[in-house]
Amino acid sequence: MSLLSVTDFVGKYAIGQFQLNEKLLKWYIDNEEPLFFAEFFTPLTYYSDLSARLESVDIDIKAVAEAEFAKIKTPLIAWVWLQYTTNEQERLTGSGITIEAENNARTVNMDIKCLRVWNDMIKHLKIYENEITNIIKTKLRYRNFLGL
């Protein structure tokens, strides 16, 4: 069971109605959630442990897990949004990656938006890095326009 659903992508993390493919977004949720936790949290069992606690019948255990997940949810949404959006922006061809030109359309560069979303994700994780001891602090790095 995934922690996120398609309906979580609203506001800043909304995906345009013409771009939204719910089945594909669901696939990204299912596949990127574990990768997010493997990238930023330790131990590797943290994701499955948190999922189990969120489904617990013990009210106290579930309440603590829900409070913990509430702190992680926004960065997790940002991570999945980044993976989905960057994939939909690019098209792989035999000669490399290209962005399709539509009739009567402007080319839009998503790099700045993606950079802002990445930095926002890191900011949220840094806010809770002392409360959630499972966060790998050395991985919390902001990015700049040079990719550094």
GROMACS .gro file of C-alpha atoms in nm:
model
  148
    1MET     CA    1   0.000   0.000   0.000
    2SER     CA    2   0.130   0.343  -0.092
    3LEU     CA    3   0.140   0.627   0.158
    4LEU     CA    4   0.040   0.883  -0.107
    5SER     CA    5  -0.254   0.895  -0.346
    6VAL     CA    6  -0.312   1.077  -0.673
    7THR     CA    7  -0.534   1.328  -0.490
    8ASP     CA    8  -0.238   1.449  -0.279
    9PHE     CA    9  -0.098   1.642  -0.577
   10VAL     CA   10  -0.268   1.980  -0.533
   11GLY     CA   11  -0.158   2.340  -0.493
   12LYS     CA   12   0.213   2.388  -0.556
   13TYR     CA   13   0.246   2.021  -0.656
   14ALA     CA   14  -0.056   2.008  -0.886
   15ILE     CA   15  -0.008   1.841  -1.220
   16GLY     CA   16  -0.186   2.010  -1.509
   17GLN     CA   17  -0.511   1.847  -1.619
   18PHE     CA   18  -0.383   1.800  -1.975
   19GLN     CA   19  -0.059   1.646  -1.853
   20LEU     CA   20  -0.204   1.427  -1.578
   21ASN     CA   21  -0.203   1.055  -1.645
   22GLU     CA   22  -0.344   0.906  -1.324
   23LYS     CA   23  -0.225   0.552  -1.396
   24LEU     CA   24   0.127   0.675  -1.466
   25LEU     CA   25   0.126   0.898  -1.158
   26LYS     CA   26   0.010   0.601  -0.948
   27TRP     CA   27   0.299   0.399  -1.093
   28TYR     CA   28   0.540   0.676  -0.992
   29ILE     CA   29   0.394   0.686  -0.642
   30ASP     CA   30   0.430   0.310  -0.601
   31ASN     CA   31   0.785   0.303  -0.736
   32GLU     CA   32   0.929   0.631  -0.605
   33GLU     CA   33   0.806   0.614  -0.245
   34PRO     CA   34   1.051   0.339  -0.146
   35LEU     CA   35   1.332   0.515  -0.335
   36PHE     CA   36   1.264   0.840  -0.148
   37PHE     CA   37   1.291   0.663   0.186
   38ALA     CA   38   1.602   0.471   0.076
   39GLU     CA   39   1.763   0.798  -0.035
   40PHE     CA   40   1.694   1.012   0.271
   41PHE     CA   41   1.623   0.777   0.564
   42THR     CA   42   1.797   0.501   0.755
   43PRO     CA   43   1.766   0.208   0.809
   44LEU     CA   44   1.635   0.069   0.482
   45THR     CA   45   1.345  -0.086   0.672
   46TYR     CA   46   1.219   0.258   0.783
   47TYR     CA   47   0.965   0.278   0.496
   48SER     CA   48   0.809  -0.061   0.569
   49ASP     CA   49   0.817   0.009   0.943
   50LEU     CA   50   0.640   0.344   0.902
   51SER     CA   51   0.383   0.187   0.666
   52ALA     CA   52   0.311  -0.088   0.919
   53ARG     CA   53   0.274   0.162   1.204
   54LEU     CA   54   0.034   0.372   0.994
   55GLU     CA   55  -0.186   0.064   0.947
   56SER     CA   56  -0.164  -0.042   1.313
   57VAL     CA   57  -0.481  -0.112   1.509
   58ASP     CA   58  -0.314   0.027   1.822
   59ILE     CA   59  -0.440   0.386   1.840
   60ASP     CA   60  -0.127   0.519   2.016
   61ILE     CA   61   0.116   0.363   1.768
   62LYS     CA   62  -0.091   0.485   1.473
   63ALA     CA   63  -0.119   0.840   1.615
   64VAL     CA   64   0.259   0.868   1.656
   65ALA     CA   65   0.314   0.732   1.304
   66GLU     CA   66   0.059   0.975   1.156
   67ALA     CA   67   0.231   1.271   1.326
   68GLU     CA   68   0.566   1.149   1.194
   69PHE     CA   69   0.431   1.099   0.841
   70ALA     CA   70   0.271   1.444   0.843
   71LYS     CA   71   0.624   1.588   0.868
   72ILE     CA   72   0.749   1.374   0.579
   73LYS     CA   73   0.448   1.396   0.346
   74THR     CA   74   0.529   1.728   0.174
   75PRO     CA   75   0.887   1.629   0.086
   76LEU     CA   76   0.759   1.291  -0.036
   77ILE     CA   77   0.502   1.460  -0.261
   78ALA     CA   78   0.778   1.689  -0.392
   79TRP     CA   79   1.002   1.388  -0.469
   80VAL     CA   80   0.731   1.205  -0.666
   81TRP     CA   81   0.628   1.530  -0.840
   82LEU     CA   82   0.988   1.585  -0.952
   83GLN     CA   83   1.022   1.233  -1.091
   84TYR     CA   84   0.686   1.247  -1.272
   85THR     CA   85   0.729   1.598  -1.411
   86THR     CA   86   1.084   1.558  -1.536
   87ASN     CA   87   0.989   1.231  -1.706
   88GLU     CA   88   0.690   1.389  -1.878
   89GLN     CA   89   0.896   1.688  -1.990
   90GLU     CA   90   1.148   1.479  -2.184
   91ARG     CA   91   1.114   1.239  -2.472
   92LEU     CA   92   1.395   0.992  -2.542
   93THR     CA   93   1.497   0.957  -2.906
   94GLY     CA   94   1.768   0.767  -3.087
   95SER     CA   95   1.986   1.077  -3.087
   96GLY     CA   96   1.926   1.189  -2.729
   97ILE     CA   97   1.663   1.363  -2.522
   98THR     CA   98   1.433   1.611  -2.690
   99ILE     CA   99   1.139   1.826  -2.591
  100GLU     CA  100   0.854   1.808  -2.837
  101ALA     CA  101   0.748   2.127  -3.014
  102GLU     CA  102   0.372   2.158  -3.036
  103ASN     CA  103   0.195   2.376  -3.291
  104ASN     CA  104   0.128   2.725  -3.154
  105ALA     CA  105   0.310   2.639  -2.830
  106ARG     CA  106   0.600   2.793  -2.642
  107THR     CA  107   0.897   2.597  -2.519
  108VAL     CA  108   0.894   2.601  -2.141
  109ASN     CA  109   1.199   2.529  -1.930
  110MET     CA  110   1.105   2.347  -1.609
  111ASP     CA  111   1.457   2.360  -1.463
  112ILE     CA  112   1.394   2.658  -1.234
  113LYS     CA  113   1.063   2.518  -1.108
  114CYS     CA  114   1.224   2.177  -1.044
  115LEU     CA  115   1.514   2.342  -0.864
  116ARG     CA  116   1.272   2.531  -0.639
  117VAL     CA  117   1.075   2.213  -0.564
  118TRP     CA  118   1.398   2.025  -0.481
  119ASN     CA  119   1.514   2.301  -0.246
  120ASP     CA  120   1.168   2.317  -0.088
  121MET     CA  121   1.181   1.941  -0.028
  122ILE     CA  122   1.523   1.972   0.138
  123LYS     CA  123   1.402   2.268   0.347
  124HIS     CA  124   1.111   2.062   0.485
  125LEU     CA  125   1.339   1.770   0.568
  126LYS     CA  126   1.590   2.003   0.740
  127ILE     CA  127   1.314   2.147   0.958
  128TYR     CA  128   1.247   1.803   1.107
  129GLU     CA  129   1.597   1.653   1.092
  130ASN     CA  130   1.637   1.673   1.471
  131GLU     CA  131   1.288   1.539   1.545
  132ILE     CA  132   1.305   1.243   1.306
  133THR     CA  133   1.632   1.072   1.386
  134ASN     CA  134   1.606   0.845   1.080
  135ILE     CA  135   1.682   1.131   0.837
  136ILE     CA  136   2.029   1.104   0.682
  137LYS     CA  137   2.152   1.457   0.746
  138THR     CA  138   2.448   1.443   0.504
  139LYS     CA  139   2.206   1.398   0.210
  140LEU     CA  140   2.016   1.721   0.281
  141ARG     CA  141   2.183   1.949   0.030
  142TYR     CA  142   2.033   2.242  -0.151
  143ARG     CA  143   2.102   2.279  -0.523
  144ASN     CA  144   2.180   2.594  -0.716
  145PHE     CA  145   2.134   2.694  -1.078
  146LEU     CA  146   2.471   2.539  -1.168
  147GLY     CA  147   2.357   2.199  -1.043
  148LEU     CA  148   2.592   2.208  -0.745
   0.00000   0.00000   0.00000
